[in-house]
Coordinates of C-alpha atoms and ligand atoms in Angstrom, one line a residue:
X1 CA -15.1 -5.2 -190.4
X2 CA -16.5 -3.9 -187.4
X3 CA -20.0 -5.2 -186.8
X4 CA -22.6 -1.9 -186.7
X5 CA -24.1 -1.4 -184.0
X6 CA -27.4 0.6 -183.9
X7 CA -27.4 3.8 -182.6
X8 CA -28.6 3.3 -178.5
X9 CA -25.5 1.3 -178.8
X10 CA -22.7 3.7 -179.5
X11 CA -24.7 6.3 -178.0
X12 CA -26.1 5.5 -175.0
X13 CA -28.3 9.0 -174.1
X14 CA -30.0 7.9 -170.7
X15 CA -33.3 9.7 -170.4
X16 CA -34.2 9.9 -167.6
X17 CA -33.8 9.0 -163.5
X18 CA -31.5 6.2 -162.0
X19 CA -31.6 4.8 -158.5
X20 CA -33.3 8.0 -156.5
X21 CA -31.0 8.7 -153.4
X22 CA -33.9 9.7 -151.8
X23 CA -35.6 6.8 -151.9
X24 CA -36.8 4.0 -149.6
X25 CA -38.2 0.5 -150.5
X26 CA -41.1 0.1 -149.3
X27 CA -41.0 -2.5 -146.9
X28 CA -38.5 -0.2 -145.3
X29 CA -39.7 2.9 -144.4
X30 CA -40.4 4.3 -141.2
X31 CA -44.0 5.7 -142.7
X32 CA -44.9 2.4 -143.9
X33 CA -46.8 1.0 -141.5
X34 CA -48.8 4.5 -141.0
X35 CA -48.9 4.1 -145.5
X36 CA -50.9 0.5 -144.9
X37 CA -53.1 1.4 -142.8
X38 CA -54.7 4.9 -144.5
X39 CA -55.4 2.2 -147.8
X40 CA -59.0 2.3 -148.0
X41 CA -59.7 4.7 -151.3
X42 CA -56.8 3.4 -153.2
X43 CA -56.7 2.5 -156.1
X44 CA -57.7 -1.4 -157.6
X45 CA -55.9 -3.2 -159.4
X46 CA -56.6 -4.7 -163.1
X47 CA -56.8 -8.1 -161.6
X48 CA -60.5 -6.6 -160.4
X49 CA -58.7 -8.0 -156.9
X50 CA -58.9 -4.9 -153.7
X51 CA -55.4 -3.8 -153.5
X52 CA -54.6 -1.9 -150.4
X53 CA -52.4 1.4 -151.1
X54 CA -48.5 1.2 -150.9
X55 CA -46.4 3.8 -152.0
X56 CA -43.5 1.8 -153.7
X57 CA -40.6 3.4 -154.6
X58 CA -39.7 5.8 -157.2
X59 CA -37.0 3.9 -159.2
X60 CA -35.6 3.3 -161.6
X61 CA -32.8 1.4 -163.1
X62 CA -30.6 3.0 -166.6
X63 CA -33.0 1.1 -169.3
X64 CA -31.5 -1.6 -171.9
X65 CA -28.8 -0.3 -173.9
X66 CA -28.5 -3.7 -176.1
X67 CA -32.3 -2.8 -176.6
X68 CA -34.1 -5.9 -179.4
X69 CA -29.7 -5.7 -181.3
X70 CA -29.9 -9.5 -180.8
X71 CA -32.6 -9.9 -182.4
X72 CA -31.2 -9.6 -185.9
X73 CA -29.8 -12.6 -184.8
X74 CA -32.2 -14.7 -183.9
X75 CA -32.2 -17.8 -186.8
X76 CA -33.2 -21.9 -187.1
X77 CA -31.4 -21.4 -190.5
X78 CA -27.2 -23.0 -190.4
X79 CA -25.2 -20.2 -191.7
X80 CA -21.5 -21.6 -192.1
X81 CA -20.2 -20.9 -195.1
X82 CA -18.5 -24.5 -196.6
X83 CA -15.3 -23.3 -197.3
X84 CA -15.3 -21.7 -193.8
X85 CA -15.7 -25.4 -192.6
X86 CA -12.7 -27.3 -195.3
X87 CA -10.6 -24.6 -194.2
X88 CA -11.4 -24.6 -190.4
X89 CA -11.4 -28.6 -190.4
X90 CA -7.8 -28.7 -192.4
X91 CA -6.2 -26.2 -189.3
X92 CA -7.4 -28.2 -186.9
X93 CA -6.0 -31.4 -188.6
X94 CA -2.7 -29.8 -188.7
X95 CA -2.8 -28.3 -185.1
X96 CA -3.1 -31.6 -184.1
X97 CA 0.3 -33.0 -185.2
X98 CA 1.5 -29.4 -184.0
X99 CA 0.6 -31.6 -181.0
X100 CA 1.7 -34.6 -181.8
X101 CA 4.4 -33.9 -183.0
X102 CA 5.6 -32.6 -179.3
X103 CA 5.2 -35.8 -177.5
X104 CA 8.6 -37.0 -177.4
X105 CA 9.7 -33.0 -176.2
X106 CA 8.5 -32.7 -172.9
X107 CA 9.2 -28.6 -172.8
X108 CA 8.1 -28.5 -176.0
X109 CA 4.9 -30.1 -175.1
X110 CA 3.8 -28.1 -171.7
X111 CA 4.2 -25.1 -173.8
X112 CA 1.8 -26.1 -176.7
X113 CA -0.5 -26.6 -173.9
X114 CA -0.4 -24.1 -172.3
X115 CA -0.4 -22.0 -175.8
X116 CA -3.6 -23.7 -176.7
X117 CA -5.6 -23.5 -172.9
X118 CA -4.3 -19.6 -173.3
X119 CA -5.5 -19.3 -177.6
X120 CA -8.8 -21.2 -176.7
X121 CA -8.6 -24.3 -178.4
X122 CA -7.8 -26.9 -176.1
X123 CA -11.1 -28.1 -176.2
X124 CA -10.5 -29.9 -179.4
X125 CA -7.8 -31.4 -177.6
X126 CA -9.0 -32.5 -174.7
X127 CA -7.9 -35.7 -174.9
X128 CA -4.8 -35.7 -176.0
X129 CA -4.0 -33.5 -173.5
X130 CA -5.8 -34.9 -170.6
X131 CA -3.1 -37.9 -172.4
X132 CA -0.1 -35.7 -171.6
X133 CA -0.7 -34.2 -168.3
X134 CA -1.0 -37.6 -167.2
X135 CA 2.5 -38.7 -168.4
X136 CA 3.8 -35.3 -167.2
X137 CA 2.0 -36.6 -163.8
X138 CA 3.7 -40.2 -164.0
X139 CA 7.0 -38.3 -164.6
X140 CA 7.1 -35.9 -161.4
X141 CA 5.2 -38.0 -159.6
X142 CA 8.4 -40.9 -159.5
X143 CA 11.0 -38.8 -160.8
X144 CA 12.4 -37.7 -158.0
X145 CA 15.3 -35.9 -160.1
X146 CA 12.4 -33.6 -161.9
X147 CA 12.3 -31.1 -159.8
X148 CA 16.0 -30.0 -159.3
X149 CA 17.0 -26.8 -160.7
X150 CA 18.3 -28.2 -164.4
X151 CA 14.8 -28.1 -165.1
X152 CA 14.9 -24.3 -165.3
X153 CA 12.1 -22.3 -163.0
X154 CA 9.4 -21.8 -165.9
X155 CA 9.5 -25.7 -166.5
X156 CA 8.7 -26.2 -162.8
X157 CA 6.5 -24.2 -162.6
X158 CA 4.3 -24.1 -166.1
X159 CA 4.3 -28.3 -165.6
X160 CA 3.3 -27.5 -161.5
X161 CA 0.2 -25.2 -162.9
X162 CA -0.6 -26.9 -165.6
X163 CA -1.1 -30.1 -163.0
X164 CA -2.8 -28.7 -160.7
X165 CA -5.2 -26.6 -162.7
X166 CA -6.3 -30.9 -164.1
X167 CA -7.1 -31.5 -160.6
X168 CA -3.4 -34.0 -158.9
X169 CA -1.3 -32.2 -156.7
X170 CA 2.5 -31.5 -157.4
X171 CA 4.1 -30.6 -153.8
X172 CA 5.3 -27.3 -154.3
X173 CA 8.6 -28.1 -152.4
X174 CA 9.9 -28.4 -155.7
X175 CA 10.5 -25.3 -155.5
X176 CA 12.0 -25.6 -152.5
X177 CA 15.5 -25.2 -154.8
X178 CA 15.5 -21.4 -155.1
X179 CA 15.7 -20.0 -151.8
X180 CA 18.9 -19.8 -151.1
X181 CA 19.9 -21.1 -147.8
X182 CA 16.4 -22.8 -147.6
X183 CA 15.6 -19.1 -146.3
X184 CA 14.6 -16.5 -149.2
X185 CA 14.1 -17.0 -152.9
X186 CA 17.4 -16.3 -154.0
X187 CA 17.7 -13.4 -156.0
X188 CA 19.2 -14.8 -158.8
X189 CA 16.3 -16.4 -160.7
X190 CA 14.7 -12.7 -160.6
X191 CA 16.8 -11.9 -163.6
X192 CA 15.1 -15.7 -165.8
X193 CA 11.9 -13.3 -166.5
X194 CA 10.0 -15.9 -168.2
X195 CA 10.4 -18.1 -164.6
X196 CA 8.9 -15.8 -162.2
X197 CA 6.6 -15.4 -164.8
X198 CA 6.1 -19.1 -164.8
X199 CA 6.2 -18.8 -160.7
X200 CA 3.1 -16.3 -160.4
X201 CA 0.7 -17.4 -162.7
X202 CA 1.6 -20.9 -160.3
X203 CA 1.6 -19.6 -157.3
X204 CA -1.7 -18.5 -157.9
X205 CA -3.1 -22.4 -157.4
X206 CA -1.9 -22.6 -153.5
X207 CA -3.8 -24.1 -150.8
X208 CA -3.9 -22.9 -147.5
X209 CA -0.7 -23.8 -145.0
X210 CA 1.9 -23.4 -148.4
X211 CA 4.2 -21.0 -146.9
X212 CA 6.2 -21.5 -149.9
X213 CA 3.8 -20.2 -152.1
X214 CA 2.9 -17.4 -150.4
X215 CA 6.7 -16.5 -150.4
X216 CA 6.7 -16.8 -154.1
X217 CA 3.6 -14.6 -154.8
X218 CA 5.5 -12.0 -153.2
X219 CA 8.7 -12.1 -154.7
X220 CA 7.6 -13.0 -157.8
X221 CA 5.0 -9.7 -157.9
X222 CA 7.7 -7.8 -156.7
X223 CA 10.0 -7.9 -158.9
X224 CA 7.8 -8.0 -162.0
X225 CA 5.9 -4.7 -160.8
X226 CA 9.8 -3.4 -160.4
X227 CA 10.3 -4.7 -164.7
X228 CA 7.2 -3.0 -164.7
X229 CA 7.7 0.3 -162.5
X230 CA 11.5 1.4 -164.4
X231 CA 10.5 0.2 -168.3
X232 CA 13.0 -3.3 -168.7
X233 CA 14.6 -2.3 -171.9
X234 CA 15.7 -5.8 -172.1
X235 CA 12.8 -7.6 -171.8
X236 CA 11.1 -8.2 -174.7
X237 CA 7.3 -6.2 -176.1
X238 CA 5.5 -9.7 -175.9
X239 CA 6.4 -9.9 -172.2
X240 CA 6.1 -6.9 -170.7
X241 CA 2.7 -6.8 -171.7
X242 CA 2.0 -10.7 -170.8
X243 CA 3.1 -9.2 -167.1
X244 CA 1.6 -6.5 -166.9
X245 CA -1.7 -7.9 -167.2
X246 CA -0.7 -11.2 -165.3
X247 CA -0.1 -8.6 -162.4
X248 CA -3.9 -7.3 -162.8
X249 CA -5.3 -10.4 -163.6
X250 CA -3.8 -13.7 -163.1
X251 CA -4.2 -15.8 -165.4
X252 CA -6.5 -18.3 -162.6
X253 CA -8.8 -15.9 -161.9
X254 CA -9.0 -13.8 -165.5
X255 CA -13.0 -14.5 -166.8
X256 CA -11.6 -18.0 -169.6
X257 CA -12.7 -16.2 -172.8
X258 CA -10.6 -13.0 -172.1
X259 CA -8.0 -14.1 -171.3
X260 CA -7.9 -15.7 -175.1
X261 CA -8.8 -12.0 -176.7
X262 CA -6.3 -10.5 -174.7
X263 CA -3.9 -13.8 -175.8
X264 CA -5.2 -13.3 -179.9
X265 CA -4.1 -9.8 -179.8
X266 CA -0.2 -9.7 -177.6
X267 CA 0.4 -13.2 -179.4
X268 CA 1.6 -11.6 -183.0
X269 CA 4.0 -9.2 -180.4
X270 CA 6.2 -12.4 -180.0
X271 CA 7.8 -12.7 -183.1
X272 CA 7.7 -17.0 -182.8
X273 CA 4.9 -17.3 -182.4
X274 CA 3.1 -20.3 -184.4
X275 CA 1.1 -19.3 -187.7
X276 CA -0.9 -22.1 -187.6
X277 CA -1.8 -21.7 -184.1
X278 CA -2.8 -18.3 -184.3
X279 CA -4.6 -17.7 -187.0
X280 CA -6.3 -21.4 -186.0
X281 CA -7.4 -19.2 -182.6
X282 CA -8.5 -16.4 -184.9
X283 CA -11.3 -19.0 -186.4
X284 CA -12.5 -20.5 -184.0
X285 CA -12.8 -17.5 -182.1
X286 CA -14.8 -16.2 -185.1
X287 CA -16.9 -18.8 -185.1
X288 CA -18.5 -19.2 -181.9
X289 CA -19.3 -15.1 -181.8
X290 CA -21.6 -16.3 -184.6
X291 CA -23.1 -18.7 -182.2
X292 CA -22.5 -17.1 -179.6
X293 CA -25.5 -14.0 -181.7
X294 CA -27.8 -17.1 -182.7
X295 CA -28.3 -17.5 -179.1
X296 CA -29.0 -14.3 -177.7
X297 CA -30.9 -13.4 -181.1
X298 CA -33.3 -16.7 -179.4
X299 CA -33.2 -15.1 -176.1
X300 CA -34.1 -11.7 -176.5
X301 CA -37.1 -13.1 -178.2
X302 CA -37.8 -14.5 -175.6
X303 CA -36.9 -11.2 -173.4
X304 CA -39.4 -9.9 -175.1
X305 CA -42.5 -11.7 -175.5
X306 CA -42.5 -11.7 -171.1
X307 CA -42.4 -8.0 -171.9
X308 CA -40.9 -7.9 -168.5
X309 CA -40.5 -4.3 -169.3
X310 CA -43.6 -3.4 -169.8
X311 CA -45.1 -5.1 -166.9
X312 CA -42.7 -5.3 -164.2
X313 CA -40.9 -1.8 -164.7
X314 CA -39.2 -1.8 -161.7
X315 CA -37.1 -4.8 -162.3
X316 CA -33.8 -3.8 -164.2
X317 CA -33.7 -5.6 -168.5
X318 CA -30.3 -6.3 -167.9
X319 CA -30.9 -10.3 -171.3
X320 CA -27.3 -9.0 -173.1
X321 CA -25.2 -8.4 -169.6
X322 CA -26.9 -11.7 -168.3
X323 CA -26.4 -13.7 -171.0
X324 CA -22.5 -12.8 -170.3
X325 CA -23.2 -15.1 -166.4
X326 CA -23.7 -17.9 -168.7
X327 CA -19.8 -17.3 -171.1
X328 CA -17.7 -16.7 -167.8
X329 CA -19.0 -20.1 -166.5
X330 CA -18.6 -22.0 -170.5
X331 CA -17.9 -20.4 -173.7
X332 CA -17.6 -24.1 -175.5
X333 CA -20.4 -24.5 -178.5
X334 CA -21.4 -29.0 -176.1
X335 CA -22.8 -25.6 -173.9
X336 CA -25.2 -23.7 -175.9
X337 CA -28.5 -25.5 -174.7
X338 CA -27.3 -24.6 -170.8
X339 CA -26.3 -21.0 -171.7
X340 CA -29.3 -20.6 -173.7
X341 CA -31.5 -21.4 -170.9
X342 CA -29.0 -20.2 -167.8
X343 CA -29.8 -16.6 -169.0
X344 CA -32.9 -16.6 -168.3
X345 CA -33.2 -18.5 -165.6
X346 CA -30.9 -15.4 -164.4
X347 CA -33.1 -12.7 -165.9
X348 CA -35.3 -14.1 -163.7
X349 CA -33.6 -14.5 -160.5
X350 CA -32.7 -10.6 -161.8
X351 CA -36.8 -9.9 -161.2
X352 CA -37.3 -11.8 -158.5
X353 CA -34.2 -10.4 -156.1
X354 CA -35.3 -6.6 -157.7
X355 CA -38.8 -7.8 -156.2
X356 CA -37.3 -9.2 -153.4
X357 CA -35.0 -6.6 -153.0
X358 CA -36.9 -3.2 -154.5
X359 CA -40.3 -3.5 -154.5
X360 CA -42.9 -5.2 -152.0
X361 CA -43.7 -5.3 -148.8
X362 CA -41.8 -7.9 -145.8
X363 CA -45.9 -9.2 -145.9
X364 CA -46.1 -9.1 -149.4
X365 CA -42.9 -11.0 -150.0
X366 CA -43.9 -13.4 -146.9
X367 CA -47.5 -14.4 -149.0
X368 CA -44.3 -14.2 -152.7
X369 CA -42.7 -16.9 -150.6
X370 CA -45.0 -19.5 -148.7
X371 CA -46.3 -19.4 -153.4
X372 CA -43.3 -20.6 -153.9
X373 CA -42.1 -23.4 -151.7
X374 CA -46.0 -24.2 -152.7
X375 CA -45.1 -24.1 -155.8
X376 CA -48.4 -22.5 -156.8
X377 CA -49.8 -19.0 -158.5
X378 CA -53.4 -19.4 -157.5
X379 CA -51.9 -18.1 -153.5
X380 CA -51.1 -15.0 -155.7
X381 CA -54.3 -14.0 -156.0
X382 CA -53.7 -10.7 -153.2
X383 CA -50.7 -9.3 -154.9
X384 CA -49.4 -6.5 -157.2
X385 CA -50.1 -7.5 -160.8
X386 CA -46.6 -6.8 -161.4
X387 CA -45.2 -9.5 -158.8
X388 CA -48.1 -12.5 -160.5
X389 CA -45.8 -11.7 -164.0
X390 CA -42.8 -12.2 -161.9
X391 CA -44.2 -16.0 -160.3
X392 CA -45.8 -16.9 -163.9
X393 CA -42.3 -16.1 -166.1
X394 CA -40.8 -18.7 -163.4
X395 CA -43.2 -21.3 -163.4
X396 CA -42.9 -20.8 -167.8
X397 CA -38.8 -20.9 -167.2
X398 CA -39.9 -24.6 -166.0
X399 CA -42.2 -25.4 -168.7
X400 CA -39.1 -25.4 -170.4
X401 CA -36.8 -26.7 -168.9
X402 CA -39.5 -29.6 -168.5
X403 CA -39.6 -29.9 -172.1
X404 CA -35.8 -28.8 -173.4
X405 CA -35.2 -31.8 -170.5
X406 CA -37.2 -34.4 -171.3
X407 CA -35.2 -33.6 -175.3
X408 CA -32.4 -34.5 -174.1
X409 CA -32.9 -37.5 -172.5
X410 CA -31.2 -35.3 -168.5
X411 CA -32.2 -36.1 -165.5
X412 CA -35.5 -35.2 -164.3
X413 CA -34.0 -34.9 -161.1
X414 CA -33.6 -31.1 -162.0
X415 CA -36.9 -29.8 -161.3
X416 CA -36.8 -30.9 -158.9
X417 CA -34.1 -29.2 -157.2
X418 CA -34.9 -25.9 -159.4
X419 CA -37.9 -25.8 -157.4
X420 CA -36.5 -25.9 -154.4
X421 CA -33.9 -24.0 -154.8
X422 CA -36.0 -21.1 -155.8
X423 CA -37.1 -22.1 -153.0
X424 CA -34.0 -20.8 -150.9
X425 CA -33.3 -18.5 -152.6
X426 CA -37.0 -16.1 -152.1
X427 CA -36.3 -16.9 -148.6
X428 CA -33.1 -15.8 -148.0
X429 CA -33.6 -13.0 -150.1
X430 CA -36.5 -12.3 -147.3
X431 CA -34.2 -13.2 -144.9
X432 CA -32.7 -10.1 -146.4
X433 CA -35.6 -7.9 -146.2
X434 CA -36.2 -8.6 -143.1
X435 CA -32.7 -7.9 -141.2
X436 CA -33.4 -4.7 -143.3
X437 CA -37.2 -4.1 -142.7
X438 CA -36.1 -4.4 -139.0
X439 CA -32.3 -2.5 -139.1
X440 CA -30.8 -5.2 -138.0
X441 CA -27.2 -5.2 -139.3
X442 CA -25.9 -9.2 -138.3
X443 CA -22.6 -10.5 -137.9
X444 CA -20.2 -12.1 -140.9
X445 CA -20.6 -15.1 -140.7
X446 CA -24.6 -14.2 -140.0
X447 CA -24.8 -12.4 -143.6
X448 CA -22.8 -14.5 -145.0
X449 CA -24.2 -18.6 -144.4
X450 CA -27.3 -16.4 -145.9
X451 CA -25.5 -14.7 -148.6
X452 CA -24.7 -18.3 -150.1
X453 CA -28.7 -19.0 -151.0
X454 CA -28.8 -15.4 -151.9
X455 CA -25.6 -15.3 -154.4
X456 CA -27.7 -17.4 -156.4
X457 CA -25.1 -19.7 -157.6
X458 CA -26.7 -23.0 -156.2
X459 CA -28.8 -22.7 -158.7
X460 CA -27.3 -21.0 -161.8
X461 CA -25.0 -24.4 -161.5
X462 CA -27.6 -26.8 -161.1
X463 CA -29.4 -25.4 -163.7
X464 CA -25.7 -25.8 -166.2
X465 CA -24.8 -28.9 -163.9
X466 CA -28.3 -30.3 -165.2
X467 CA -29.0 -29.2 -168.6
X468 CA -24.5 -30.4 -169.2
X469 CA -23.5 -33.8 -170.1
X470 CA -22.6 -35.2 -167.1
X471 CA -25.7 -34.3 -165.9
X472 CA -27.0 -37.5 -163.4
X473 CA -29.0 -38.4 -159.7
X474 CA -24.8 -38.2 -158.3
X475 CA -23.8 -34.6 -159.6
X476 CA -27.6 -32.9 -159.4
X477 CA -26.5 -34.2 -154.7
X478 CA -23.5 -33.0 -154.8
X479 CA -24.5 -30.2 -155.7
X480 CA -27.7 -29.1 -154.0
X481 CA -25.8 -30.9 -150.7
X482 CA -23.5 -27.2 -151.4
X483 CA -20.6 -28.8 -150.6
X484 CA -17.8 -26.5 -149.9
X485 CA -16.3 -25.2 -153.2
X486 CA -20.0 -24.6 -154.3
X487 CA -20.1 -22.3 -150.6
X488 CA -16.6 -20.9 -151.4
X489 CA -17.3 -20.1 -154.6
X490 CA -21.0 -18.8 -153.4
X491 CA -19.3 -15.8 -150.8
X492 CA -16.8 -14.2 -153.7
X493 CA -20.0 -14.5 -155.3
X494 CA -21.9 -12.7 -152.8
X495 CA -18.9 -10.3 -150.5
X496 CA -17.1 -9.2 -154.1
X497 CA -20.2 -7.5 -154.9
X498 CA -21.2 -6.6 -151.7
X499 CA -17.7 -4.5 -152.1
X500 CA -18.3 -2.8 -155.8
X501 CA -21.7 -2.3 -154.6
X502 CA -22.3 -1.4 -151.2
X503 CA -22.0 3.1 -151.5
X504 CA -24.9 2.6 -154.5
X505 CA -26.9 0.9 -152.5
X506 CA -26.3 2.8 -149.3
X507 CA -26.9 5.9 -150.9
X508 CA -31.1 4.4 -150.3
X509 CA -32.5 2.3 -147.5
X510 CA -30.7 -1.5 -148.3
X511 CA -30.3 -3.9 -146.5
X512 CA -26.5 -4.0 -144.1
X513 CA -24.1 -5.2 -146.7
X514 CA -20.9 -7.7 -146.0
X515 CA -19.0 -4.7 -145.3
X516 CA -21.4 -3.0 -142.7
X517 CA -21.4 -6.1 -141.1
X518 CA -17.9 -6.6 -140.4
X519 CA -18.3 -2.7 -139.8
X520 CA -20.0 -3.6 -137.2
X521 CA -19.4 -6.1 -135.5
X522 CA -14.9 -5.9 -135.3
X523 CA -16.0 -2.1 -134.9
X524 CA -13.8 -0.6 -137.6
X525 CA -13.0 1.6 -140.7
X526 CA -14.7 0.6 -144.1
X527 CA -11.0 0.7 -145.0
X528 CA -10.2 -1.7 -142.3
X529 CA -13.8 -3.7 -143.4
X530 CA -12.6 -3.7 -146.6
X531 CA -8.9 -5.6 -146.9
X532 CA -10.4 -7.8 -144.4
X533 CA -12.9 -8.9 -147.0
X534 CA -10.2 -9.2 -149.9
X535 CA -8.0 -11.1 -147.5
X536 CA -11.5 -13.2 -147.1
X537 CA -11.8 -13.6 -151.4
X538 CA -7.7 -14.7 -151.3
X539 CA -8.8 -17.4 -148.4
X540 CA -11.7 -18.4 -150.3
X541 CA -9.9 -19.3 -153.7
X542 CA -8.0 -21.3 -152.1
X543 CA -10.6 -23.3 -150.4
X544 CA -11.9 -23.6 -153.9
X545 CA -7.9 -24.6 -155.2
X546 CA -8.1 -27.4 -152.8
X547 CA -10.9 -29.4 -153.0
X548 CA -9.7 -28.7 -157.2
X549 CA -7.3 -30.9 -155.7
X550 CA -9.7 -33.1 -153.2
X551 CA -12.7 -33.5 -155.1
X552 CA -12.0 -36.4 -157.9
X553 CA -15.2 -37.7 -159.1
X554 CA -16.5 -34.6 -159.8
X555 CA -15.8 -33.5 -163.3
X556 CA -13.3 -31.5 -163.7
X557 CA -15.8 -28.7 -166.8
X558 CA -17.6 -29.1 -163.2
X559 CA -15.4 -27.7 -161.3
X560 CA -14.4 -25.6 -163.2
X561 CA -17.7 -24.2 -164.1
X562 CA -17.5 -23.9 -160.3
X563 CA -13.8 -21.7 -160.6
X564 CA -15.3 -19.7 -163.9
X565 CA -18.2 -18.1 -161.5
X566 CA -15.2 -17.2 -158.8
X567 CA -12.9 -15.6 -161.7
X568 CA -16.6 -14.2 -163.6
X569 CA -16.7 -12.2 -159.9
X570 CA -13.6 -10.7 -159.8
X571 CA -14.5 -9.1 -163.1
X572 CA -17.6 -8.2 -162.6
X573 CA -17.4 -6.8 -159.2
X574 CA -13.4 -5.2 -159.8
X575 CA -13.3 -1.4 -158.9
X576 CA -15.9 -1.3 -156.5
X577 CA -18.4 -1.5 -159.6
X578 CA -21.1 -4.4 -160.1
X579 CA -21.1 -4.2 -164.2
X580 CA -23.6 -6.2 -164.5
X581 CA -25.8 -3.2 -162.9
X582 CA -23.7 -1.2 -164.9
X583 CA -23.8 -2.6 -168.6
X584 CA -22.4 0.8 -169.8
X585 CA -19.7 -0.8 -168.1
X586 CA -19.7 -3.7 -169.5
X587 CA -20.7 -2.7 -173.6
X588 CA -17.6 -2.8 -174.8
X589 CA -16.0 -6.2 -173.2
X590 CA -19.3 -7.3 -175.2
X591 CA -18.9 -6.6 -177.9
X592 CA -15.7 -7.3 -178.2
X593 CA -16.2 -10.6 -177.2
X594 CA -19.5 -11.6 -179.3
X595 CA -19.9 -8.7 -182.3
X596 CA -16.3 -8.0 -183.5
X597 CA -14.9 -10.0 -185.3
X598 CA -10.9 -10.4 -185.1
X599 CA -8.7 -9.8 -188.1
X600 CA -6.9 -13.0 -189.6
X601 CA -5.7 -10.5 -192.7
X602 CA -4.1 -8.1 -190.0
X603 CA -3.0 -9.7 -187.5
X604 CA -1.9 -13.1 -188.5
Ligands
GPP701 C1 -24.8 -14.5 -161.9 C2 -26.4 -14.0 -160.8 C3 -26.3 -14.8 -159.4 C4 -26.9 -12.6 -161.9 C5 -28.4 -12.4 -161.0 C6 -28.5 -11.0 -161.1 C7 -29.1 -10.7 -159.4 C8 -29.1 -11.3 -159.0 C9 -26.9 -10.1 -159.5 C10 -27.2 -9.9 -157.8 O1 -27.3 -8.2 -158.3 P1 -28.2 -7.1 -156.3 O2 -26.4 -7.4 -157.1 O3 -28.0 -5.8 -156.7 O4 -27.5 -8.3 -155.7 P2 -27.9 -8.4 -154.2 O5 -29.4 -7.7 -153.8 O6 -27.4 -8.5 -153.0 O7 -27.3 -6.5 -153.6

């Protein structure tokens, strides 16, 4: 049964104005100085401090499409049906039994691990999978005979991908044997559709300089694509569906929950699928939806209480969309607290971004940034009420972090780092506001260096990891030191977002995006700039892949969270659109992921 949505969710009626295309943020206005000079007889704000009259932009983002819809799920009570729990426990046992029975058959075990991961239920079997992949890695490294053609392309590529995903290095040379005369990939292997599909997915984990995987990617993409174009009737419908999907979003780059949703819905097309596995995955998916609904219920309650909607009218009201970002970072039950606080943090970042980007003057922002540095709201008495509300919301959230950290016995270092990262973020926003105000177009590298901070990812990651099971001083220090892998992910976020939103943002006066920086620096067209940036994104993916193999001391789930953010960017900012700001583009995904349960009878 599908959850019935409020009218506001089904019929998106936007009462008014979108961004006015002609609006000029006040700190960017050429008339700004004149307006500031003629301030004397202008209004005084409610805080009784004289506030100079400044013409603020006539800016209105579309309202939330969710309103208080999720409030209905806010509850402290556990409403789990005892029969459901028993059924899940029973099925978990059965799946475990299936996994253990595959122990002596490496091929079967690899296929099972792949299925468990795709179905989103591998988190129930972490130690078993870890152990199995460790064994497989040893076999690969100790026994050179493993890398022979007899093992089959599908098997080798799957093993390669699963082991690398776990952070261990298997040489890509194992694919040399699938080349003819050591040159190009042998055209004959294109008949092995499952094999080239697996090789395509494996090649996504390539690192810089792995020419054989660059070639594999070209080769497999070309053949898989032509299979789809020619509508080859010999391929099973299940495989066709998988190929279509991976050409659009390779598994390695897909948002985990979305990939799971897709796989669950397509697996019943496969005649020999394991029904126990599929039904368990469906039950688990539906169970998690209830958890997400509850999380969103309590977040919505918080949001309503802040009343940002009325007190900071220029800011985007995107709570559910902010929650989606957290779901992208991790869908697992153990990260519930991190998701909830992380959503509130994302909202704070978002209203801060709107304050710098679309509301305040440079002078106001300088004062505001200084107050954040000192972590002292008394320093902004002269600023507009809305800016005080923004700061106060951040301070109150910080207080909630303090309480949560004590309750959950997490490292208190997180509190200091959050403060410092907020300052770094504000400083980077100020840099962009000044560039904009001065009409300065930085070089692409200069822009990216600042963009690592203004992406806000370092702060969001600190929060997520700091509240998670691996939280400790060394790990927080490592994140705060902004290592290569975090810079790579943050840069992807910044430049992918720019590609998605630059046309829209450049309708108004806005800081030059990476697109304009490239066009200006390299004297190129917009299309050429897109091309360069897309190539750059690919390059950062290879850096992330390589760092995952290098960073032995960082727990795998932490690395996975970092990669997940880049996966999220690939989804949120695809097709030149920003799904966070344009929330209607995200609505159907939220309905499917969080609200509509999967029918077990129909698909099982
Ligand atoms: C996942 C994160 C970081 C979410 C927080 C919300 C946010 C600031 C999004 C970027 O907005 P934007 O597209 O307006 O960014 P910019 O100001 O860089 O153009």
